[in-house]
PDB file of C-alpha atoms in Angstrom:
ATOM      1  CA  UNK K  14       7.975   9.114   3.347  1.00 96.00           C
ATOM      2  CA  UNK K  15       5.852   6.179   1.887  1.00 98.00           C
ATOM      3  CA  UNK K  16       1.801   6.563   0.836  1.00 98.00           C
ATOM      4  CA  UNK K  17      -0.397   3.808   0.247  1.00 98.00           C
ATOM      5  CA  UNK K  18      -3.368   5.006  -2.198  1.00 98.00           C
ATOM      6  CA  UNK K  19      -6.290   2.899  -2.529  1.00 96.00           C
ATOM      7  CA  UNK K  20      -8.696   4.073  -5.166  1.00 98.00           C
ATOM      8  CA  UNK K  21     -11.984   2.952  -4.623  1.00 96.00           C
ATOM      9  CA  UNK K  22     -11.735   0.271  -2.368  1.00 93.00           C
ATOM     10  CA  UNK K  23     -14.483  -2.158  -2.173  1.00 92.00           C
ATOM     11  CA  UNK K  24     -13.952  -4.868   0.614  1.00 88.00           C
ATOM     12  CA  UNK K  25     -13.327  -3.824   4.037  1.00 86.00           C
ATOM     13  CA  UNK K  26     -11.219  -6.772   4.996  1.00 88.00           C
ATOM     14  CA  UNK K  27      -8.523  -5.976   2.391  1.00 89.00           C
ATOM     15  CA  UNK K  28      -8.456  -2.219   3.732  1.00 91.00           C
ATOM     16  CA  UNK K  29      -8.183  -3.393   7.288  1.00 90.00           C
ATOM     17  CA  UNK K  30      -5.455  -5.931   6.510  1.00 91.00           C
ATOM     18  CA  UNK K  31      -3.590  -2.917   4.469  1.00 93.00           C
ATOM     19  CA  UNK K  32      -4.042  -0.482   7.513  1.00 93.00           C
ATOM     20  CA  UNK K  33      -2.359  -2.862   9.301  1.00 93.00           C
ATOM     21  CA  UNK K  34       0.520  -2.981   7.105  1.00 96.00           C
ATOM     22  CA  UNK K  35       0.638   0.765   7.505  1.00 96.00           C
ATOM     23  CA  UNK K  36       0.538   0.863  10.901  1.00 95.00           C
ATOM     24  CA  UNK K  37       3.516  -1.528  11.493  1.00 95.00           C
ATOM     25  CA  UNK K  38       5.511   0.095   8.597  1.00 97.00           C
ATOM     26  CA  UNK K  39       4.462   3.774   9.310  1.00 96.00           C
ATOM     27  CA  UNK K  40       3.086   4.303   6.000  1.00 97.00           C
ATOM     28  CA  UNK K  41       0.418   6.966   5.368  1.00 98.00           C
ATOM     29  CA  UNK K  42      -2.819   5.386   4.050  1.00 96.00           C
ATOM     30  CA  UNK K  43      -5.116   7.517   1.443  1.00 97.00           C
ATOM     31  CA  UNK K  44      -8.761   6.159   0.839  1.00 95.00           C
ATOM     32  CA  UNK K  45     -10.272   7.417  -2.355  1.00 96.00           C
ATOM     33  CA  UNK K  46     -14.002   7.545  -2.219  1.00 95.00           C
ATOM     34  CA  UNK K  47     -16.409   5.792  -3.342  1.00 93.00           C
ATOM     35  CA  UNK K  48     -15.513   3.435  -0.211  1.00 88.00           C
ATOM     36  CA  UNK K  49     -17.393   0.091  -0.082  1.00 79.00           C
ATOM     37  CA  UNK K  50     -17.671   0.065   3.293  1.00 79.00           C
ATOM     38  CA  UNK K  51     -17.905   2.396   6.577  1.00 75.00           C
ATOM     39  CA  UNK K  52     -15.093   3.896   8.436  1.00 72.00           C
ATOM     40  CA  UNK K  53     -16.688   5.693  11.002  1.00 70.00           C
ATOM     41  CA  UNK K  54     -15.262   5.496  14.580  1.00 70.00           C
ATOM     42  CA  UNK K  55     -18.353   3.200  15.304  1.00 71.00           C
ATOM     43  CA  UNK K  56     -17.986   0.792  12.420  1.00 68.00           C
ATOM     44  CA  UNK K  57     -14.043   0.565  12.973  1.00 66.00           C
ATOM     45  CA  UNK K  58     -14.627   0.079  16.842  1.00 63.00           C
ATOM     46  CA  UNK K  59     -17.130  -2.689  15.881  1.00 56.00           C
ATOM     47  CA  UNK K  60     -14.719  -4.509  13.624  1.00 60.00           C
ATOM     48  CA  UNK K  61     -11.990  -4.529  16.587  1.00 58.00           C
ATOM     49  CA  UNK K  62      -9.340  -2.647  14.502  1.00 69.00           C
ATOM     50  CA  UNK K  63      -7.450  -1.702  17.538  1.00 75.00           C
ATOM     51  CA  UNK K  64      -4.440  -0.628  15.305  1.00 79.00           C
ATOM     52  CA  UNK K  65      -6.592   1.831  13.305  1.00 75.00           C
ATOM     53  CA  UNK K  66      -5.983   4.766  15.407  1.00 83.00           C
ATOM     54  CA  UNK K  67      -2.073   3.899  14.798  1.00 87.00           C
ATOM     55  CA  UNK K  68      -2.419   4.769  11.395  1.00 91.00           C
ATOM     56  CA  UNK K  69      -2.400   8.171   9.284  1.00 94.00           C
ATOM     57  CA  UNK K  70      -5.366   8.283   7.121  1.00 93.00           C
ATOM     58  CA  UNK K  71      -6.228  10.922   4.581  1.00 95.00           C
ATOM     59  CA  UNK K  72      -9.629  10.499   2.855  1.00 94.00           C
ATOM     60  CA  UNK K  73     -10.060  11.935  -0.625  1.00 97.00           C
ATOM     61  CA  UNK K  74     -13.571  12.642  -2.156  1.00 96.00           C
ATOM     62  CA  UNK K  75     -12.451  11.241  -5.698  1.00 97.00           C
ATOM     63  CA  UNK K  76      -9.757   9.889  -7.669  1.00 98.00           C
ATOM     64  CA  UNK K  77      -9.687  13.128  -9.978  1.00 97.00           C
ATOM     65  CA  UNK K  78      -9.352  15.159  -6.680  1.00 97.00           C
ATOM     66  CA  UNK K  79      -6.440  13.159  -5.603  1.00 98.00           C
ATOM     67  CA  UNK K  80      -4.650  12.922  -9.173  1.00 98.00           C
ATOM     68  CA  UNK K  81      -5.142  16.565  -8.753  1.00 97.00           C
ATOM     69  CA  UNK K  82      -4.045  17.331  -5.758  1.00 97.00           C
ATOM     70  CA  UNK K  83      -0.659  14.724  -6.182  1.00 97.00           C
ATOM     71  CA  UNK K  84       0.333  15.513  -9.617  1.00 94.00           C
ATOM     72  CA  UNK K  85       4.003  16.177  -9.942  1.00 94.00           C
ATOM     73  CA  UNK K  86       4.449  13.671  -7.201  1.00 97.00           C
ATOM     74  CA  UNK K  87       5.995  10.070  -7.275  1.00 97.00           C
ATOM     75  CA  UNK K  88       2.879   8.320  -8.483  1.00 98.00           C
ATOM     76  CA  UNK K  89       3.514   4.683  -9.052  1.00 98.00           C
ATOM     77  CA  UNK K  90       0.423   2.806 -10.189  1.00 98.00           C
ATOM     78  CA  UNK K  91       0.683  -0.873  -9.363  1.00 98.00           C
ATOM     79  CA  UNK K  92      -1.514  -2.930 -11.818  1.00 97.00           C
ATOM     80  CA  UNK K  93      -1.552  -6.524 -13.443  1.00 95.00           C
ATOM     81  CA  UNK K  94      -1.464  -4.462 -16.936  1.00 94.00           C
ATOM     82  CA  UNK K  95       2.190  -2.891 -15.992  1.00 95.00           C
ATOM     83  CA  UNK K  96       4.901  -3.586 -18.023  1.00 92.00           C
ATOM     84  CA  UNK K  97       7.746  -2.877 -15.873  1.00 96.00           C
ATOM     85  CA  UNK K  98       8.292  -5.253 -12.345  1.00 97.00           C
ATOM     86  CA  UNK K  99       7.788  -3.208  -9.036  1.00 97.00           C
ATOM     87  CA  UNK K 100      11.427  -4.546  -8.043  1.00 97.00           C
ATOM     88  CA  UNK K 101      13.116  -3.250 -10.894  1.00 96.00           C
ATOM     89  CA  UNK K 102      11.640   0.524  -9.837  1.00 96.00           C
ATOM     90  CA  UNK K 103      14.588   2.361  -7.365  1.00 97.00           C
ATOM     91  CA  UNK K 104      12.446   4.505  -5.464  1.00 96.00           C
ATOM     92  CA  UNK K 105      13.824   7.797  -3.983  1.00 95.00           C
ATOM     93  CA  UNK K 106      14.968   8.098  -0.633  1.00 91.00           C
ATOM     94  CA  UNK K 107      14.432  11.698  -0.291  1.00 92.00           C
ATOM     95  CA  UNK K 108      10.661  12.102  -1.270  1.00 95.00           C
ATOM     96  CA  UNK K 109       7.473  11.219  -0.989  1.00 97.00           C
ATOM     97  CA  UNK K 110       6.350   8.070  -2.686  1.00 98.00           C
ATOM     98  CA  UNK K 111       2.810   7.068  -3.473  1.00 98.00           C
ATOM     99  CA  UNK K 112       2.050   3.853  -4.211  1.00 98.00           C
ATOM    100  CA  UNK K 113      -1.183   3.352  -5.978  1.00 98.00           C
ATOM    101  CA  UNK K 114      -3.807   0.509  -6.131  1.00 98.00           C
ATOM    102  CA  UNK K 115      -7.179   0.236  -7.592  1.00 97.00           C
ATOM    103  CA  UNK K 116     -10.561  -1.392  -6.594  1.00 95.00           C
ATOM    104  CA  UNK K 117     -10.372  -5.056  -6.473  1.00 94.00           C
ATOM    105  CA  UNK K 118     -13.056  -5.504  -8.848  1.00 93.00           C
ATOM    106  CA  UNK K 119     -11.145  -3.469 -12.028  1.00 94.00           C
ATOM    107  CA  UNK K 120      -8.184  -2.141 -10.664  1.00 95.00           C
ATOM    108  CA  UNK K 121      -7.134   1.220 -11.855  1.00 98.00           C
ATOM    109  CA  UNK K 122      -8.832   3.133 -14.846  1.00 97.00           C
ATOM    110  CA  UNK K 123      -6.953   2.449 -17.888  1.00 97.00           C
ATOM    111  CA  UNK K 124      -6.824   6.246 -18.885  1.00 97.00           C
ATOM    112  CA  UNK K 125      -4.670   6.629 -15.801  1.00 98.00           C
ATOM    113  CA  UNK K 126      -2.250   3.920 -16.571  1.00 98.00           C
ATOM    114  CA  UNK K 127      -1.855   4.879 -20.086  1.00 97.00           C
ATOM    115  CA  UNK K 128      -0.585   8.253 -19.123  1.00 97.00           C
ATOM    116  CA  UNK K 129       1.659   7.192 -16.752  1.00 97.00           C
ATOM    117  CA  UNK K 130       3.510   4.249 -18.392  1.00 96.00           C
ATOM    118  CA  UNK K 131       7.019   4.695 -16.569  1.00 96.00           C
ATOM    119  CA  UNK K 132       5.456   4.586 -13.376  1.00 97.00           C
ATOM    120  CA  UNK K 133       2.560   1.605 -14.026  1.00 98.00           C
ATOM    121  CA  UNK K 134       4.400  -1.472 -12.389  1.00 98.00           C
ATOM    122  CA  UNK K 135       3.341  -5.020 -11.969  1.00 97.00           C
ATOM    123  CA  UNK K 136       3.790  -7.933  -9.670  1.00 97.00           C
ATOM    124  CA  UNK K 137       5.237 -10.718 -11.535  1.00 96.00           C
ATOM    125  CA  UNK K 138       2.954 -13.667 -11.270  1.00 93.00           C
ATOM    126  CA  UNK K 139       2.020 -17.035 -13.474  1.00 91.00           C
ATOM    127  CA  UNK K 140      -0.202 -15.497 -16.311  1.00 83.00           C
ATOM    128  CA  UNK K 141      -3.070 -18.306 -16.174  1.00 79.00           C
ATOM    129  CA  UNK K 142      -4.555 -16.549 -12.856  1.00 80.00           C
ATOM    130  CA  UNK K 143      -6.541 -13.494 -12.443  1.00 81.00           C
ATOM    131  CA  UNK K 144      -4.493 -11.658 -10.100  1.00 89.00           C
ATOM    132  CA  UNK K 145      -3.333 -11.565  -6.195  1.00 94.00           C
ATOM    133  CA  UNK K 146      -5.160 -10.339  -3.315  1.00 95.00           C
ATOM    134  CA  UNK K 147      -5.271  -6.524  -3.003  1.00 96.00           C
ATOM    135  CA  UNK K 148      -3.668  -6.547   0.722  1.00 96.00           C
ATOM    136  CA  UNK K 149      -0.939  -9.288  -0.381  1.00 97.00           C
ATOM    137  CA  UNK K 150      -0.079  -6.934  -3.296  1.00 97.00           C
ATOM    138  CA  UNK K 151       0.327  -3.966  -0.895  1.00 98.00           C
ATOM    139  CA  UNK K 152       2.396  -5.568   1.515  1.00 98.00           C
ATOM    140  CA  UNK K 153       4.698  -6.994  -1.305  1.00 98.00           C
ATOM    141  CA  UNK K 154       5.461  -3.596  -2.991  1.00 98.00           C
ATOM    142  CA  UNK K 155       5.360  -1.489   0.268  1.00 98.00           C
ATOM    143  CA  UNK K 156       8.121  -4.007   1.853  1.00 98.00           C
ATOM    144  CA  UNK K 157      10.120  -3.696  -1.462  1.00 98.00           C
ATOM    145  CA  UNK K 158      10.080   0.229  -0.879  1.00 98.00           C
ATOM    146  CA  UNK K 159      11.246  -0.316   2.620  1.00 97.00           C
ATOM    147  CA  UNK K 160      13.967  -2.979   1.900  1.00 97.00           C
ATOM    148  CA  UNK K 161      15.346  -0.483  -0.780  1.00 97.00           C
ATOM    149  CA  UNK K 162      15.788   2.212   2.182  1.00 96.00           C
ATOM    150  CA  UNK K 163      17.107  -0.407   4.541  1.00 96.00           C
ATOM    151  CA  UNK K 164      13.932  -0.523   6.840  1.00 96.00           C
ATOM    152  CA  UNK K 165      14.559   2.559   8.520  1.00 94.00           C
ATOM    153  CA  UNK K 166      13.299   2.730  11.922  1.00 94.00           C
ATOM    154  CA  UNK K 167      12.052  -0.887  12.212  1.00 95.00           C
ATOM    155  CA  UNK K 168      12.730  -3.451  14.437  1.00 93.00           C
ATOM    156  CA  UNK K 169      15.037  -6.107  12.423  1.00 90.00           C
ATOM    157  CA  UNK K 170      15.520  -8.563  15.390  1.00 88.00           C
ATOM    158  CA  UNK K 171      13.246 -10.745  17.201  1.00 87.00           C
ATOM    159  CA  UNK K 172      13.240 -12.198  20.705  1.00 86.00           C
ATOM    160  CA  UNK K 173      12.230 -16.045  21.884  1.00 86.00           C
ATOM    161  CA  UNK K 174      10.141 -15.644  24.414  1.00 86.00           C
ATOM    162  CA  UNK K 175      10.949 -19.041  26.398  1.00 86.00           C
ATOM    163  CA  UNK K 176      14.621 -19.006  25.526  1.00 84.00           C
ATOM    164  CA  UNK K 177      17.780 -16.858  24.324  1.00 79.00           C
ATOM    165  CA  UNK K 178      19.148 -17.204  20.696  1.00 74.00           C
ATOM    166  CA  UNK K 179      22.542 -17.422  22.501  1.00 75.00           C
ATOM    167  CA  UNK K 180      21.746 -20.743  23.799  1.00 71.00           C
ATOM    168  CA  UNK K 181      20.904 -22.733  20.986  1.00 67.00           C
TER     169      UNK K 181
END
């Protein structure tokens, strides 16, 4: 199973977009405190996040608590500081995979990255720019994981609403 992990996310709109990606792919979302926003039922309802109930969300009290709980698991850290490209990684089919992203303002603590050089991955981009938006980065990495697995259980064919593809 794919697990998307956000270490100390700060921007509610990013987390909302990421939750939607999790809802449409079946990925589990891990939120690691402190959070820069409220995720109470009232706050989520007020924000109009109708898909929030479709997301399997696990909240952790701290990065240290998360790292302790999941040590020994397949943890991949996505960072602009990574030296390996996310698309070169061959994700395991029969194990849970954790794609971990840091807070918007600072990313993942460098001590964690330094301790995990083989699983610190980068999304290529021009060097003159700071970074991609967090929710875009999550979508890119998540869909690479699912592409490698053949998009299991996902609908791969769309339908026109006013015509049939066969008529074209």
